């Protein structure tokens, strides 16, 4: 015979600050991912990786040492050859995604772009780093996009009250 506790259903939907525990958990992951991207921006800036020479050098190192597919190495070679344009684009991408995730604005598209960006970086580094080093943030970003992580502790929560069916938040 199976018995149920009336409080089990309550614990699954229990809330903290008006949000479910799951929403708060996603918000915590969102803040962590955003902080990571902001941190990486300043770390890369300090290393000179947003200069044409620094960016091209790093990409050429990936080409030489990674186990990425040949087609992906060709894409990386194009980025290295156009480093004067690609390096600042990467800088803007990293800092923008980080800020959007930290403040919880346009979280779904920002998290999906982070998923694509970090996924491309993961493929670029195949064989040069521990496989899980970037795979976890890649999948966390996808989870943030799917889970609408900006609806707790973010600006998206305010926007969702006005337009709850919007796919943007």
Short mmCIF file of C-alpha atoms in Angstrom, two decimals:
data_model
loop_
_atom_site.label_atom_id
_atom_site.label_comp_id
_atom_site.label_asym_id
_atom_site.label_seq_id
_atom_site.Cartn_x
_atom_site.Cartn_y
_atom_site.Cartn_z
CA UNK A 1 0.00 0.00 0.00
CA UNK A 2 1.34 3.40 -0.96
CA UNK A 3 0.76 6.38 1.27
CA UNK A 4 1.22 9.99 0.36
CA UNK A 5 1.91 12.95 2.49
CA UNK A 6 -0.17 16.06 1.87
CA UNK A 7 2.90 18.20 2.31
CA UNK A 8 4.81 16.50 -0.52
CA UNK A 9 2.93 18.50 -3.14
CA UNK A 10 3.58 21.66 -1.21
CA UNK A 11 7.32 21.07 -1.04
CA UNK A 12 7.53 20.68 -4.82
CA UNK A 13 5.95 24.08 -5.30
CA UNK A 14 7.29 25.71 -2.16
CA UNK A 15 8.60 29.14 -2.75
CA UNK A 16 11.25 31.50 -1.65
CA UNK A 17 10.72 35.19 -2.35
CA UNK A 18 7.60 34.35 -4.34
CA UNK A 19 9.34 31.99 -6.76
CA UNK A 20 9.55 28.21 -6.91
CA UNK A 21 12.76 26.61 -5.75
CA UNK A 22 13.44 25.54 -9.33
CA UNK A 23 13.14 29.13 -10.58
CA UNK A 24 15.50 30.29 -7.84
CA UNK A 25 17.95 27.52 -8.75
CA UNK A 26 17.91 28.57 -12.41
CA UNK A 27 18.44 32.18 -11.36
CA UNK A 28 21.49 31.13 -9.35
CA UNK A 29 22.91 29.29 -12.37
CA UNK A 30 22.10 32.34 -14.54
CA UNK A 31 23.97 34.67 -12.20
CA UNK A 32 26.93 32.28 -12.09
CA UNK A 33 27.10 31.97 -15.88
CA UNK A 34 26.81 35.72 -16.31
CA UNK A 35 29.52 36.39 -13.74
CA UNK A 36 31.74 33.81 -15.45
CA UNK A 37 31.39 35.58 -18.82
CA UNK A 38 32.08 39.01 -17.29
CA UNK A 39 35.13 37.55 -15.51
CA UNK A 40 36.38 35.93 -18.72
CA UNK A 41 36.01 39.24 -20.56
CA UNK A 42 38.29 41.02 -18.08
CA UNK A 43 40.72 38.09 -17.92
CA UNK A 44 41.01 37.94 -21.73
CA UNK A 45 41.33 41.71 -21.93
CA UNK A 46 44.19 41.57 -19.44
CA UNK A 47 45.91 38.86 -21.50
CA UNK A 48 45.65 40.95 -24.68
CA UNK A 49 43.40 38.39 -26.37
CA UNK A 50 41.11 41.10 -27.79
CA UNK A 51 43.94 42.56 -29.83
CA UNK A 52 44.35 41.30 -33.38
CA UNK A 53 47.72 39.68 -32.61
CA UNK A 54 46.61 38.10 -29.33
CA UNK A 55 43.38 36.74 -30.79
CA UNK A 56 45.03 35.40 -33.94
CA UNK A 57 47.75 33.72 -31.86
CA UNK A 58 45.25 31.95 -29.64
CA UNK A 59 43.13 30.77 -32.58
CA UNK A 60 46.21 29.53 -34.45
CA UNK A 61 47.23 27.62 -31.31
CA UNK A 62 43.79 25.94 -31.29
CA UNK A 63 44.21 25.04 -34.95
CA UNK A 64 47.63 23.52 -34.32
CA UNK A 65 46.84 21.60 -31.14
CA UNK A 66 43.14 20.75 -31.07
CA UNK A 67 41.40 17.69 -32.44
CA UNK A 68 38.61 19.76 -33.98
CA UNK A 69 37.20 18.63 -37.33
CA UNK A 70 39.01 19.99 -40.39
CA UNK A 71 35.97 22.04 -41.42
CA UNK A 72 35.95 23.73 -38.02
CA UNK A 73 39.68 24.43 -38.26
CA UNK A 74 38.96 26.16 -41.59
CA UNK A 75 36.39 28.35 -39.85
CA UNK A 76 38.90 29.14 -37.11
CA UNK A 77 41.52 30.02 -39.73
CA UNK A 78 39.13 32.56 -41.23
CA UNK A 79 38.59 34.07 -37.78
CA UNK A 80 42.36 34.26 -37.23
CA UNK A 81 42.85 35.86 -40.66
CA UNK A 82 40.26 38.50 -39.75
CA UNK A 83 41.33 38.92 -36.14
CA UNK A 84 41.13 42.72 -36.27
CA UNK A 85 37.37 42.31 -36.65
CA UNK A 86 36.81 38.99 -34.82
CA UNK A 87 38.63 39.93 -31.59
CA UNK A 88 36.46 42.95 -30.76
CA UNK A 89 33.35 41.00 -31.78
CA UNK A 90 34.25 38.30 -29.28
CA UNK A 91 34.89 40.92 -26.59
CA UNK A 92 31.49 42.53 -27.15
CA UNK A 93 29.81 39.12 -27.21
CA UNK A 94 31.35 38.00 -23.93
CA UNK A 95 30.69 41.18 -21.96
CA UNK A 96 27.19 41.64 -23.39
CA UNK A 97 26.10 38.08 -22.69
CA UNK A 98 27.57 38.29 -19.20
CA UNK A 99 25.75 41.52 -18.34
CA UNK A 100 22.44 40.35 -19.84
CA UNK A 101 22.59 37.13 -17.84
CA UNK A 102 23.55 38.87 -14.59
CA UNK A 103 20.68 41.36 -14.80
CA UNK A 104 18.26 38.81 -16.22
CA UNK A 105 17.33 40.76 -19.35
CA UNK A 106 16.44 38.90 -22.56
CA UNK A 107 17.66 35.82 -20.75
CA UNK A 108 16.35 33.23 -23.19
CA UNK A 109 18.05 34.64 -26.32
CA UNK A 110 21.19 35.59 -24.36
CA UNK A 111 21.44 32.09 -22.88
CA UNK A 112 20.88 30.50 -26.28
CA UNK A 113 23.61 32.66 -27.85
CA UNK A 114 25.87 31.73 -24.90
CA UNK A 115 25.06 28.07 -25.63
CA UNK A 116 26.14 28.50 -29.27
CA UNK A 117 29.19 30.60 -28.40
CA UNK A 118 30.44 28.28 -25.65
CA UNK A 119 29.65 25.27 -27.84
CA UNK A 120 31.84 26.68 -30.59
CA UNK A 121 34.61 27.30 -28.09
CA UNK A 122 34.21 23.74 -26.78
CA UNK A 123 34.67 22.34 -30.31
CA UNK A 124 37.65 24.65 -30.85
CA UNK A 125 39.37 23.27 -27.75
CA UNK A 126 38.72 19.55 -28.38
CA UNK A 127 41.74 17.64 -27.16
CA UNK A 128 43.41 20.65 -25.53
CA UNK A 129 41.44 20.75 -22.30
CA UNK A 130 39.41 18.52 -20.03
CA UNK A 131 36.22 17.67 -21.97
CA UNK A 132 33.90 18.74 -19.12
CA UNK A 133 35.59 22.09 -18.64
CA UNK A 134 33.33 23.81 -21.16
CA UNK A 135 30.65 21.17 -21.68
CA UNK A 136 29.03 21.94 -18.33
CA UNK A 137 28.67 25.69 -19.05
CA UNK A 138 27.45 24.85 -22.58
CA UNK A 139 24.65 22.67 -21.23
CA UNK A 140 23.92 25.07 -18.36
CA UNK A 141 23.37 27.82 -20.93
CA UNK A 142 20.94 25.64 -22.83
CA UNK A 143 19.11 24.89 -19.59
CA UNK A 144 18.83 28.62 -18.88
CA UNK A 145 17.26 29.25 -22.28
CA UNK A 146 14.80 26.39 -21.92
CA UNK A 147 13.97 27.17 -18.29
CA UNK A 148 13.26 30.89 -18.70
CA UNK A 149 15.80 31.69 -16.02
CA UNK A 150 15.26 35.46 -16.14
CA UNK A 151 11.81 35.19 -14.58
CA UNK A 152 13.32 34.96 -11.09
CA UNK A 153 15.60 37.68 -9.78
CA UNK A 154 15.78 39.39 -13.18
CA UNK A 155 14.38 42.20 -15.28
CA UNK A 156 12.61 39.58 -17.38
CA UNK A 157 10.29 38.96 -14.41
CA UNK A 158 8.95 42.51 -14.72
CA UNK A 159 8.60 42.19 -18.48
CA UNK A 160 6.88 38.81 -18.15
CA UNK A 161 4.15 40.35 -16.01
CA UNK A 162 3.28 42.62 -18.95
CA UNK A 163 3.63 39.97 -21.67
CA UNK A 164 3.76 36.52 -20.05
CA UNK A 165 3.58 34.59 -23.33
CA UNK A 166 6.61 36.28 -24.91
CA UNK A 167 9.39 33.95 -26.00
CA UNK A 168 12.01 36.62 -25.25
CA UNK A 169 11.84 36.06 -21.51
#
